[in-house]
mmCIF file of C-alpha atoms in Angstrom:
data_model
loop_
_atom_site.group_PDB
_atom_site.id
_atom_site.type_symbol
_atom_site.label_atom_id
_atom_site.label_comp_id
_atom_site.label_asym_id
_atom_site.label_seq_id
_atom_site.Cartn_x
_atom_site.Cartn_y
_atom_site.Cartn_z
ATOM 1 C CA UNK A 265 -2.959 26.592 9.881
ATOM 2 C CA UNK A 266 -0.112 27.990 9.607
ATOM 3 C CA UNK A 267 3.370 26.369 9.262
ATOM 4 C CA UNK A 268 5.927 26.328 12.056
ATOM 5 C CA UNK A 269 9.708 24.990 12.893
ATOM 6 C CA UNK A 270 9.142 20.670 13.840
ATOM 7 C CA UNK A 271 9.635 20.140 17.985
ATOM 8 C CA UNK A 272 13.598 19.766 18.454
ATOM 9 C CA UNK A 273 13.483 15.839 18.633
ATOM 10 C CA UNK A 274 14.673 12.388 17.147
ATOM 11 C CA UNK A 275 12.478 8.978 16.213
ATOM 12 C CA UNK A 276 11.961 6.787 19.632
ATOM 13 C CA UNK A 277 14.200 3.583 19.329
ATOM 14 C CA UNK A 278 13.396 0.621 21.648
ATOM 15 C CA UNK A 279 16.321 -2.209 21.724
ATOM 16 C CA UNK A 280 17.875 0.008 18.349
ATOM 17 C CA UNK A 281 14.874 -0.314 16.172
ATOM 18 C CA UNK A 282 12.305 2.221 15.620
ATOM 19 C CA UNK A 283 8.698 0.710 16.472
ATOM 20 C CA UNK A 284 6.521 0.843 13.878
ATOM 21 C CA UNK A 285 3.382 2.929 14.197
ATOM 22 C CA UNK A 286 0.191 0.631 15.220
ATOM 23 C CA UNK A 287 -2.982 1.172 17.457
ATOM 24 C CA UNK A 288 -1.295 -1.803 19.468
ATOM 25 C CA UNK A 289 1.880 -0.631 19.546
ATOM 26 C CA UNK A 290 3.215 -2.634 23.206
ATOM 27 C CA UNK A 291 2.224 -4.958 25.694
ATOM 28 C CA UNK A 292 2.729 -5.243 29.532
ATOM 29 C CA UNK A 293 5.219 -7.590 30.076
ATOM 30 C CA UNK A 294 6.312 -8.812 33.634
ATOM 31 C CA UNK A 295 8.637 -6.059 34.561
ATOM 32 C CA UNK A 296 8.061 -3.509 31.561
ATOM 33 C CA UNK A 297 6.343 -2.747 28.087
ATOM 34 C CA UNK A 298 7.538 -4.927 25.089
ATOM 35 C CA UNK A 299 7.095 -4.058 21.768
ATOM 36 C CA UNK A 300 4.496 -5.809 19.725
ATOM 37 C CA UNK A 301 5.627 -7.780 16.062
ATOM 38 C CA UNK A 302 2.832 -8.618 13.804
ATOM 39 C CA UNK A 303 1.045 -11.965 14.005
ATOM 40 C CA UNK A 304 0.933 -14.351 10.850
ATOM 41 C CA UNK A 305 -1.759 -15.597 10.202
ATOM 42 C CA UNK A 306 -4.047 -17.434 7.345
ATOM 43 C CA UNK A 307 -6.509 -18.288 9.495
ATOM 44 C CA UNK A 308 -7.611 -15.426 12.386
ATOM 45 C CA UNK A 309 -10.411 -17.218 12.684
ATOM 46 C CA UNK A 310 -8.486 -19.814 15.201
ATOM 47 C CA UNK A 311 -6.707 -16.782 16.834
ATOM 48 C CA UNK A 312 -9.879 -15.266 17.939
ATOM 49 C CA UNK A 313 -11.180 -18.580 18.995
ATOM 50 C CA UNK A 314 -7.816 -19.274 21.202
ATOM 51 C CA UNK A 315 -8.630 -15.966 22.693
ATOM 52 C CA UNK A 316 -12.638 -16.719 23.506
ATOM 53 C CA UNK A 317 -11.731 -19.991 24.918
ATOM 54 C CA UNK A 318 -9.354 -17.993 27.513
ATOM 55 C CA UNK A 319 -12.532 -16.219 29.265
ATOM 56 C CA UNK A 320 -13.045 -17.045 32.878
ATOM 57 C CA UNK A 321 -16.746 -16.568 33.149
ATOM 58 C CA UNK A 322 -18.009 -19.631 31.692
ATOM 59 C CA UNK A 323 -21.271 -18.740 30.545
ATOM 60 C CA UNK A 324 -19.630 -15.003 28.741
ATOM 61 C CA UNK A 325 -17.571 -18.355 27.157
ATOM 62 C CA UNK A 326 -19.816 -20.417 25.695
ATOM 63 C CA UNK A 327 -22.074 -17.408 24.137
ATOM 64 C CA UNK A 328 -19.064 -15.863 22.417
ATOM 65 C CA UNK A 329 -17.806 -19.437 21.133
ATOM 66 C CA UNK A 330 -21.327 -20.134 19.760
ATOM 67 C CA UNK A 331 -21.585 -16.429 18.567
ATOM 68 C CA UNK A 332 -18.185 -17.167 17.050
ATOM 69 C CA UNK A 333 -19.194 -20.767 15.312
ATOM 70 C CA UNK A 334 -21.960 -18.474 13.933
ATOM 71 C CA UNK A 335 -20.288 -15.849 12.003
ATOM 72 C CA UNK A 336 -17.442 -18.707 10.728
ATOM 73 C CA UNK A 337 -20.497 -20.375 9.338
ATOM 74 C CA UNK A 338 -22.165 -16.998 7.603
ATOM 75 C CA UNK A 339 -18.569 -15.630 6.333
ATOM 76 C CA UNK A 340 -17.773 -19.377 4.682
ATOM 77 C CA UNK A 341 -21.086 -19.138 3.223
ATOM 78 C CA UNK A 342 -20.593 -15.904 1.607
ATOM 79 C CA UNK A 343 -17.483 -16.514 -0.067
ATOM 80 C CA UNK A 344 -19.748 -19.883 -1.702
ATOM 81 C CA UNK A 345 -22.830 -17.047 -2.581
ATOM 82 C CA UNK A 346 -22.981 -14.952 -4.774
ATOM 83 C CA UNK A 347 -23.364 -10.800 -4.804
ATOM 84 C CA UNK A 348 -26.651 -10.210 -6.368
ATOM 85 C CA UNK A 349 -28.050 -13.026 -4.722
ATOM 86 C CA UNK A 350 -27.286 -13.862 -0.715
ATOM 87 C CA UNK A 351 -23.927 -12.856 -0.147
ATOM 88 C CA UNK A 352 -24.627 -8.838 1.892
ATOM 89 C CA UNK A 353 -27.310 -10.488 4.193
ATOM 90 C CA UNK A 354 -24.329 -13.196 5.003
ATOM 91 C CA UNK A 355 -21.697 -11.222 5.628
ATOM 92 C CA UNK A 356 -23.692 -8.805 7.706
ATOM 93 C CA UNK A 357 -24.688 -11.650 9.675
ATOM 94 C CA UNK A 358 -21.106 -13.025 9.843
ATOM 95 C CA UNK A 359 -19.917 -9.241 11.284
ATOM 96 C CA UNK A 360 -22.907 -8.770 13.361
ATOM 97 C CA UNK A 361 -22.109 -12.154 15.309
ATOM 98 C CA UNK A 362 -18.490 -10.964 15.465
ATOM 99 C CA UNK A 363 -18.995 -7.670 17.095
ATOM 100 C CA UNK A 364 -20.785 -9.553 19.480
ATOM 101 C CA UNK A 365 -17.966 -11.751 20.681
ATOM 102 C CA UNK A 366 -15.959 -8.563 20.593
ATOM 103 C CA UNK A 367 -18.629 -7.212 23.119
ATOM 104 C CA UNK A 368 -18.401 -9.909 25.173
ATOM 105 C CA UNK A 369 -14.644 -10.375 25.111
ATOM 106 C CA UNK A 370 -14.128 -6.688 26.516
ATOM 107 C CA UNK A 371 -16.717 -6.805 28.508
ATOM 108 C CA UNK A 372 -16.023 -10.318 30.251
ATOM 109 C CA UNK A 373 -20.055 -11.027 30.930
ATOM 110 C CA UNK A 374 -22.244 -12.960 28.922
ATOM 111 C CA UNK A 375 -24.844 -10.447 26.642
ATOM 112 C CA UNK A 376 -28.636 -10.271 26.822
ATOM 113 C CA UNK A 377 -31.056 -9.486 24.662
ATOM 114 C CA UNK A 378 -29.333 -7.659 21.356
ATOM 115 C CA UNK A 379 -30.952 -5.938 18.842
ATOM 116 C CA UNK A 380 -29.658 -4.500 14.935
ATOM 117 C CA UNK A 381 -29.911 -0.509 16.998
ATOM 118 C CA UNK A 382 -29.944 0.343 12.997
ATOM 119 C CA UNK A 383 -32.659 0.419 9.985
ATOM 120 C CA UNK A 384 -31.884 1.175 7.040
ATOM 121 C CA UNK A 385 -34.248 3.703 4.259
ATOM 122 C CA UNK A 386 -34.236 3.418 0.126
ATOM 123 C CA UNK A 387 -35.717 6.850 -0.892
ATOM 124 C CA UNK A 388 -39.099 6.407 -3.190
ATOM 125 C CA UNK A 389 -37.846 8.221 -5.538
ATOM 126 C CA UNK A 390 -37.832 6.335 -8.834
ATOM 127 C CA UNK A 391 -34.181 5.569 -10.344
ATOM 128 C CA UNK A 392 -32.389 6.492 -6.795
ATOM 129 C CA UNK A 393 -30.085 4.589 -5.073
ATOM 130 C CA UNK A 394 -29.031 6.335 -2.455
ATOM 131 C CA UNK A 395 -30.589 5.807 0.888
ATOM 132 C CA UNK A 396 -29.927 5.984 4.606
ATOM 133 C CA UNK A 397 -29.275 4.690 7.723
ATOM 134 C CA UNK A 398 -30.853 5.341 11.064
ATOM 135 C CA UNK A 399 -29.000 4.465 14.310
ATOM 136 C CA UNK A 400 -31.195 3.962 17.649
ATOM 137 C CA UNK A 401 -28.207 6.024 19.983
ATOM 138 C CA UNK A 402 -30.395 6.524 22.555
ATOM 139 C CA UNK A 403 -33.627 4.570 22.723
ATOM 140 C CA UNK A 404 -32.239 1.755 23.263
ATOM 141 C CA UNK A 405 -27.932 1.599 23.909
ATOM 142 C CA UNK A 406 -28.113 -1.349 26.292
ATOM 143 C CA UNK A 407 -29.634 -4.140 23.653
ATOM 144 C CA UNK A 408 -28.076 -2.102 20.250
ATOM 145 C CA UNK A 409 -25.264 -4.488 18.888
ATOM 146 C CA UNK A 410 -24.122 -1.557 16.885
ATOM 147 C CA UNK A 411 -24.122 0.913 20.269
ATOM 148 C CA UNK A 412 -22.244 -1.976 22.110
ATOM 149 C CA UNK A 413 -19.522 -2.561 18.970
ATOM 150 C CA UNK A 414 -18.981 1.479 19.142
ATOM 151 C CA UNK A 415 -18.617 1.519 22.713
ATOM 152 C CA UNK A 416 -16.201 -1.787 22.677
ATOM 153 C CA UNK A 417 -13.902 0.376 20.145
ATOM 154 C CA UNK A 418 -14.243 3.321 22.015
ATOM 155 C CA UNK A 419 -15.315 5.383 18.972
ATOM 156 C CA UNK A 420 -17.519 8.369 19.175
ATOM 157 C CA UNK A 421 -21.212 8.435 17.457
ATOM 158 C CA UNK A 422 -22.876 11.655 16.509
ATOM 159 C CA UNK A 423 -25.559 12.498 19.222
ATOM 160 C CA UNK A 424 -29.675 13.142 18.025
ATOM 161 C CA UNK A 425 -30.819 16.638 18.032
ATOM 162 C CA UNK A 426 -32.959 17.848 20.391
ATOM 163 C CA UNK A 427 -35.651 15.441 21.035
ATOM 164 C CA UNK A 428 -34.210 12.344 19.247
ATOM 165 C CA UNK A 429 -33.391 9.462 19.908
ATOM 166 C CA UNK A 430 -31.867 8.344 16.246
ATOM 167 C CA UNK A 431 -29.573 9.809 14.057
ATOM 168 C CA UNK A 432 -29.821 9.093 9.978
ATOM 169 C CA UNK A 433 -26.863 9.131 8.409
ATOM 170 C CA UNK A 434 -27.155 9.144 4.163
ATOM 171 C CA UNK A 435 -25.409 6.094 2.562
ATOM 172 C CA UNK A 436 -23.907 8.696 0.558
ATOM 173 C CA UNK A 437 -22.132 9.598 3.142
ATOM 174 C CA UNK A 438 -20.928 6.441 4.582
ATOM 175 C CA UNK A 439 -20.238 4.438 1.791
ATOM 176 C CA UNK A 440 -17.679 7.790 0.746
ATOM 177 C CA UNK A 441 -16.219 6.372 4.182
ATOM 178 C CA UNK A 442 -15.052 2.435 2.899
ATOM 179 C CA UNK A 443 -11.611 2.657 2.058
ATOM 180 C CA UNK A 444 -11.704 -0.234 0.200
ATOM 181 C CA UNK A 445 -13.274 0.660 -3.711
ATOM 182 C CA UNK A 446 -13.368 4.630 -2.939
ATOM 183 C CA UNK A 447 -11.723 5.583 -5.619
ATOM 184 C CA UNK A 448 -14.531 3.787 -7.853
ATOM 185 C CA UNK A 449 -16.787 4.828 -5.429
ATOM 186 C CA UNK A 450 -16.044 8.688 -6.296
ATOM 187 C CA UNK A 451 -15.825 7.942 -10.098
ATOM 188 C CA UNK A 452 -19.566 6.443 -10.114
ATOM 189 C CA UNK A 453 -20.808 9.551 -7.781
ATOM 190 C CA UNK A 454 -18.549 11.974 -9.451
ATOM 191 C CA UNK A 455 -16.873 13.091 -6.170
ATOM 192 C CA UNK A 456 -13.348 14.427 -5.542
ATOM 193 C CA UNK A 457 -11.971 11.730 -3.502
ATOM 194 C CA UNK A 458 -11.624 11.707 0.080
ATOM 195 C CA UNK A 459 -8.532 9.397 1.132
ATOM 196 C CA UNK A 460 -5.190 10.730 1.341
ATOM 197 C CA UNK A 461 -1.869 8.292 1.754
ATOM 198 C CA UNK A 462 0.374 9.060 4.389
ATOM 199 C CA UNK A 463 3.720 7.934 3.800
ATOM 200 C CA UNK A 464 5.142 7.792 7.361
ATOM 201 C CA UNK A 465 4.212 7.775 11.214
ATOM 202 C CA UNK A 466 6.643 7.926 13.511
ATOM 203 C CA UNK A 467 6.984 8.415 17.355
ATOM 204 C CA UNK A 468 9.364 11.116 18.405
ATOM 205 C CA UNK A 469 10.866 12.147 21.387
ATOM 206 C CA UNK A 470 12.811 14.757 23.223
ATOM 207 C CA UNK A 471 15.432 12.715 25.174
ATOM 208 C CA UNK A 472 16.300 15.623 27.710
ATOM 209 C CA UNK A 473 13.060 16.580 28.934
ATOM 210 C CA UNK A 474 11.577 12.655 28.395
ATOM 211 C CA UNK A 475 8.417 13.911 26.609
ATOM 212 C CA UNK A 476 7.005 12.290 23.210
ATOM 213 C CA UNK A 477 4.678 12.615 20.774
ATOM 214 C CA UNK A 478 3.379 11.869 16.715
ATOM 215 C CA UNK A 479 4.702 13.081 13.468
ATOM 216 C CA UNK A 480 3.209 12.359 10.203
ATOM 217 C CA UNK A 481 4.551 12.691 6.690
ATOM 218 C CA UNK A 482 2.595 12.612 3.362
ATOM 219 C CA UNK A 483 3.637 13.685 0.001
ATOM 220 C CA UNK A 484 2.451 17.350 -1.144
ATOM 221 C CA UNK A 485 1.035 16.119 -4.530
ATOM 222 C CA UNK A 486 -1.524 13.714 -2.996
ATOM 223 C CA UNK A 487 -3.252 16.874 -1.223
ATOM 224 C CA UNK A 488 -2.594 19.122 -4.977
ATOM 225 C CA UNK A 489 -3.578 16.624 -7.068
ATOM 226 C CA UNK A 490 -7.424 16.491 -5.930
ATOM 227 C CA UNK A 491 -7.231 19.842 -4.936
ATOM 228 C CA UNK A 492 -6.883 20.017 -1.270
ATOM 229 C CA UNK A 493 -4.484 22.768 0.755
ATOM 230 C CA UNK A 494 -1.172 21.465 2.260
ATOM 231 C CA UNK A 495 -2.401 22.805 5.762
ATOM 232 C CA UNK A 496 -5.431 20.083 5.525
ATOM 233 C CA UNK A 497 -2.471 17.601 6.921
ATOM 234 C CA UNK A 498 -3.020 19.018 10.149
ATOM 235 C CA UNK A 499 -6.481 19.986 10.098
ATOM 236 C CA UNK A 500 -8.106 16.315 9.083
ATOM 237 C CA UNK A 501 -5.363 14.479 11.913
ATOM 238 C CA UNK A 502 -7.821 15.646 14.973
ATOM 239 C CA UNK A 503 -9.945 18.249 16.221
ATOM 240 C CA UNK A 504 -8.201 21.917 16.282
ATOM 241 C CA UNK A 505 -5.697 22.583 17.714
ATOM 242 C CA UNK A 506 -4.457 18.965 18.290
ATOM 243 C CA UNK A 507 -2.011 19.116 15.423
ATOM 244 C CA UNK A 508 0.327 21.618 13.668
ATOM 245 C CA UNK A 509 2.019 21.464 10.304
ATOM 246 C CA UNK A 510 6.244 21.770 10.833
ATOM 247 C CA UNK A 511 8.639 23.137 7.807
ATOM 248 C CA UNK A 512 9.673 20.151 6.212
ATOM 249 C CA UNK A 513 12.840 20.076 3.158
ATOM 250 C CA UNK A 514 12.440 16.410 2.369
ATOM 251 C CA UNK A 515 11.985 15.810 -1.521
ATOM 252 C CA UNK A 516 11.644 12.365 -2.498
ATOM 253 C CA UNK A 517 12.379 11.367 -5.901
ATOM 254 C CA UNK A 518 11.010 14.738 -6.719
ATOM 255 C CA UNK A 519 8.416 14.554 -4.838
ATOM 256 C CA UNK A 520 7.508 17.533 -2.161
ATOM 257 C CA UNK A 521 7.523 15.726 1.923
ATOM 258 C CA UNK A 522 5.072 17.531 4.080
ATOM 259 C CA UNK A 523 4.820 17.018 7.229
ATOM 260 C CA UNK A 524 2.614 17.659 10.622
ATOM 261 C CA UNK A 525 2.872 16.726 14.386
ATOM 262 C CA UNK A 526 0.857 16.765 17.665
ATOM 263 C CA UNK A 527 0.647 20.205 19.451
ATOM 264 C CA UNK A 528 0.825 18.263 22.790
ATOM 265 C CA UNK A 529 3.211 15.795 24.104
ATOM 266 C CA UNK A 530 2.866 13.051 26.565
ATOM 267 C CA UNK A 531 5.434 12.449 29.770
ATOM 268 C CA UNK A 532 6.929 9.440 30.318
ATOM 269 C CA UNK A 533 9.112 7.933 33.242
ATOM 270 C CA UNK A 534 11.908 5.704 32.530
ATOM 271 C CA UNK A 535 11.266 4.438 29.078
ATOM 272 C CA UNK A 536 9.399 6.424 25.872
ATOM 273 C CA UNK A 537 7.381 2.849 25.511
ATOM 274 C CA UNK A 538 5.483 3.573 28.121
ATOM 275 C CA UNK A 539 3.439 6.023 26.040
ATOM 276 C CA UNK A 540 3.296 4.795 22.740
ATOM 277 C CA UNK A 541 -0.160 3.077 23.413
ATOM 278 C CA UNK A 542 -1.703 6.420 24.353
ATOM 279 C CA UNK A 543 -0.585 8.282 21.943
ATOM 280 C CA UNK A 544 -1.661 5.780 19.496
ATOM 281 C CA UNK A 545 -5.456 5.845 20.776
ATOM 282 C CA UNK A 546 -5.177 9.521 20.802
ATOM 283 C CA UNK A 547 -4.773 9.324 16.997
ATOM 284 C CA UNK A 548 -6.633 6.559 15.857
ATOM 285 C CA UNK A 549 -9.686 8.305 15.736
ATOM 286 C CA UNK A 550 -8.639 10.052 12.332
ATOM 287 C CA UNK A 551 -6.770 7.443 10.792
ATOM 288 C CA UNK A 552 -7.942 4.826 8.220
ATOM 289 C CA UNK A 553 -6.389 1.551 7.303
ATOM 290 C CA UNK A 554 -5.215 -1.283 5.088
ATOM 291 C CA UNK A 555 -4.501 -4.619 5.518
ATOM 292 C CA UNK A 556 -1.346 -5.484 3.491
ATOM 293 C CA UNK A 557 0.702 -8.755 2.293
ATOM 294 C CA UNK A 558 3.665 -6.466 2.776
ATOM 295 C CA UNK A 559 6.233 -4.684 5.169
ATOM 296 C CA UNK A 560 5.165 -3.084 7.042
ATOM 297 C CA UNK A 561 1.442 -4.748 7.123
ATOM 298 C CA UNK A 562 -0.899 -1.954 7.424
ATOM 299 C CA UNK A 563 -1.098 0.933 5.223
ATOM 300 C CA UNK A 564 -2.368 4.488 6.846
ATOM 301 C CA UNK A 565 -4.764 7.218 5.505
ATOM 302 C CA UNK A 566 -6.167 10.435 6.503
ATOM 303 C CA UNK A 567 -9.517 11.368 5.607
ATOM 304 C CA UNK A 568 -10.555 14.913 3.950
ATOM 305 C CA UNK A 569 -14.769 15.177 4.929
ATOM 306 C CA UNK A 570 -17.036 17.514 3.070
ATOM 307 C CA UNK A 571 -18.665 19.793 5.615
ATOM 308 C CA UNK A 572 -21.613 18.152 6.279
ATOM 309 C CA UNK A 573 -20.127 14.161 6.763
ATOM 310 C CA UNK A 574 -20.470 12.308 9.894
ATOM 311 C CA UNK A 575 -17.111 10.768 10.305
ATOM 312 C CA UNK A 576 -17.075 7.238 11.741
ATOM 313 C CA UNK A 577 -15.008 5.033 12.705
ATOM 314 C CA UNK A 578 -13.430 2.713 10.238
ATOM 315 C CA UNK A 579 -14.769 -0.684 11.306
ATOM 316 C CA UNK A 580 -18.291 0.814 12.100
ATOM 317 C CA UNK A 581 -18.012 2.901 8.479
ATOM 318 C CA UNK A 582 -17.440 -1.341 7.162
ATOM 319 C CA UNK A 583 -20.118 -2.714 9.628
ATOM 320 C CA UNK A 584 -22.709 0.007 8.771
ATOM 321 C CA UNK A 585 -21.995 -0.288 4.860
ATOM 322 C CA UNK A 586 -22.643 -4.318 5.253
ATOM 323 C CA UNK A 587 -25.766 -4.125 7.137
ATOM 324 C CA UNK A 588 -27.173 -1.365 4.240
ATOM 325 C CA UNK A 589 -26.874 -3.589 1.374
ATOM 326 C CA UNK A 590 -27.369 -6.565 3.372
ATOM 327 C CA UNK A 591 -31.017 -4.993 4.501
ATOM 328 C CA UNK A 592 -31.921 -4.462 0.910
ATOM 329 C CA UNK A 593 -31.279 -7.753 -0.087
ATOM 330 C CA UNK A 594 -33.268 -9.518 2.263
ATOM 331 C CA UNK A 595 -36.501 -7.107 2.169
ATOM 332 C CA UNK A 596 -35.840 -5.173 -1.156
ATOM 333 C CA UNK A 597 -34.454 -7.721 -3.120
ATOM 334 C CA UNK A 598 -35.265 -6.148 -6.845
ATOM 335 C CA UNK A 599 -33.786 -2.594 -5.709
ATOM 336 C CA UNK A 600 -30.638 -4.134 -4.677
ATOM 337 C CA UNK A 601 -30.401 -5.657 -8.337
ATOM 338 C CA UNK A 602 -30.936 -1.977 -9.363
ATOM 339 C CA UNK A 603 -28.210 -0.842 -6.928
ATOM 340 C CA UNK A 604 -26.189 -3.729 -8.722
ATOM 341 C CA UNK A 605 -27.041 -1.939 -12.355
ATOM 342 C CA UNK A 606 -26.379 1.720 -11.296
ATOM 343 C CA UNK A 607 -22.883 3.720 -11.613
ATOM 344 C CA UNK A 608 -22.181 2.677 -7.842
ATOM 345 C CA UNK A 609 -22.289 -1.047 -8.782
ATOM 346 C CA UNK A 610 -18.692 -1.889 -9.878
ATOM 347 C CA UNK A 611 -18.005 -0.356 -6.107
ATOM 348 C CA UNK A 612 -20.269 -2.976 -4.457
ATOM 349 C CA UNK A 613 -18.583 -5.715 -6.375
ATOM 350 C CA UNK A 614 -15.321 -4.551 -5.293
ATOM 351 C CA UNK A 615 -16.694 -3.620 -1.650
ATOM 352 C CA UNK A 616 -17.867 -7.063 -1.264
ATOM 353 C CA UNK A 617 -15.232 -9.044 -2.992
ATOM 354 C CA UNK A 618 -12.057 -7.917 -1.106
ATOM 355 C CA UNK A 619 -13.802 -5.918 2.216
ATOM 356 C CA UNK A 620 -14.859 -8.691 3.928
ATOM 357 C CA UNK A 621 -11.009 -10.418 4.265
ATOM 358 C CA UNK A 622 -9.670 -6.959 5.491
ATOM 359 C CA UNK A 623 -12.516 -6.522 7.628
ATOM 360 C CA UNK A 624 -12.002 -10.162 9.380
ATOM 361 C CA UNK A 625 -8.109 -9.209 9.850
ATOM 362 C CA UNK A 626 -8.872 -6.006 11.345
ATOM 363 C CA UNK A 627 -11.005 -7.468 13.946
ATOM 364 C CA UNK A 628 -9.123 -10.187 14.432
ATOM 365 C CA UNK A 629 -6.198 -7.583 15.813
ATOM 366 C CA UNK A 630 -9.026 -5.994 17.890
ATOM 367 C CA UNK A 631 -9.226 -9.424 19.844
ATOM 368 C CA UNK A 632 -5.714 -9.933 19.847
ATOM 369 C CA UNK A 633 -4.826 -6.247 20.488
ATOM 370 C CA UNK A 634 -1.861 -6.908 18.037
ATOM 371 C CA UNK A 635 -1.583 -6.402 14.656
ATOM 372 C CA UNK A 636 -2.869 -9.332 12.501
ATOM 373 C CA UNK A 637 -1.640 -10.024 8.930
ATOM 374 C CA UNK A 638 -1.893 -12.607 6.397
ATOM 375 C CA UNK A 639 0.656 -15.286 6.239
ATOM 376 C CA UNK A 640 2.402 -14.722 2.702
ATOM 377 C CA UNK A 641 2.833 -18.309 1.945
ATOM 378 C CA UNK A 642 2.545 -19.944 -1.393
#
């Protein structure tokens, strides 16, 4: 895509201070929006308790609670288990219960009968380690936990061909999707990697005719370095057409500032913070994150796919990754230890050593629908 001149514009300030970008970026107060400050927090665990115990249906109450006692229970034990041993089968069981008190948070009702919705494949092919995934979309929505966790999030799953019911995703595919360990990931697969830094993302507005929007920055030697085009800025943000790369001059420390912003803009009334929450959800689909110790608390990515990936969304990439290795432990045992052995096995150490943490935080801001950190307290 070509590059053109940035929308005429300045960064939104609410009460003097720009807010900083997050999917949960305000809240409805009594009379207007407020802006949203991270929560502290060394325990979420409580916070998403707090938040269970505040549902009015009494029976959608005391499932999610006991879902919730569950998954406290299979995370703790984890941490206590080793990775060649029980520690995947744990934690999937520890996210798996937590989805499901996501599900029944948003949805308000107790659940019925759930099911995995996913099965996972080792290929028979001796020395191989990659596998796959399949995902019942269709067969059976109502009782798949992983269906109901998509739909909860509001991400998008690939739709069966003609015929199906499943889709198979190759681990291949998703595990190139964890955030956490890629860039061991892609030296153990020998892979270009796949996750781009973006520096800054700010909201912008145009005063005069009260419209807003997104802009993104990114330094020009993350995209040279591995060999992607400047233009792919714009072009991994959103589907086309939903984002445009602007003329930037910024050079920091050297360093070549790209930059690229949404095509469209949003209206507002009386205050630009009545839009930052949808134009956050319009582009959360195509960003990745981190869960820092540090100003300012989350750290964003864009992902570059190969032409034939399945993108998905971050927590389900995490969920999806825990049930595959958690699957072959419990039925497969011995292959997992040969997983464990292989070039991708300093990745699962990593994946499972530091993913499940950033996996609890970012769920625990899905309940709160605020952006949860850890407390940095020594």
């Amino acid at each position: 895509m070509r590059w053109v001149d940035a929308r005429v514009g300045q960064a939104i300030n609410i009460r003097q201070r720009p807010p900083t970008f997050s999917f949960f970026p305000t809240f409805q107060g009594a009379t207007r929006e407020g802006v949203h400050s991270t929560l502290f927090a060394t325990e979420p665990w409580n916070i998403v308790q707090h938040i269970l115990e505040k549902l009015s249906d009494a029976n959608a109450r005391r499932q999610a609670l006991a879902f919730l006692v569950q998954s406290r229970d299979f995370f703790t034990a984890a941490q206590n288990s080793d990775v060649s041993a029980a520690k995947p089968l744990l934690l999937y069981y520890s996210f798996l219960n937590l989805a499901k008190c996501l599900c029944v948070k948003r949805k308000g009702t107790a659940l019925g009968m759930v099911q995995h919705g996913l099965s996972e494949k080792l290929p028979t092919t001796p020395g191989a380690i990659h596998g796959s995934v399949s995902i019942d979309i269709l067969k059976s929505p109502a009782t798949s936990a992983f269906v109901m966790f998509a739909n909860v999030l509001g991400a998008n799953l690939p739709q069966p061909a003609a015929t199906k019911t499943h889709v198979e995703i190759r681990s291949q595919d998703f595990l190139a999707q964890v955030l956490i360990g890629h860039r061991i990931y892609c030296q153990a697969d020998n892979i270009k990697e796949r996750f781009i830094s973006l520096d800054r993302i700010e909201y912008m507005q145009d005063v005069g005719t009260q419209e807003a929007w997104l802009r993104v920055r990114a330094y020009a030697d993350d995209f040279t370095r591995l060999g992607y085009g400047l233009t792919d800025l714009s072009k991994h943000l959103g589907a086309a057409g939903v984002w445009r790369n602007v003329n930037c001059s910024v050079v920091i420390d050297g360093r070549r500032i790209i930059e690229a912003e949404t095509v469209a803009t949003i209206r507002y009334g009386h205050r630009p913070s009545q839009v930052l929450s949808q134009i956050s959800i319009d582009a959360r689909p195509r960003l990745w994150r981190s869960v820092t110790a540090y100003p300012p608390y989350r750290k964003y990515y864009l992902y570059v796919p190969s032409a034939a990936q399945v993108l998905l969304n971050q927590l389900l990439t995490i969920y999806l990754a825990t049930f595959y290795f958690g699957s072959i432990t419990r039925y497969k045992p011995e292959q997992f230890d040969q997983i464990l052995k292989s070039p991708i096995g300093p990745f699962v150490f990593e994946f499972f050593s530091n993913q499940p943490t950033q996996f609890l935080y970012l769920m625990a801001s899905e309940f709160m629908e605020q952006e949860v950190a850890k407390a940095a307290i020594t």
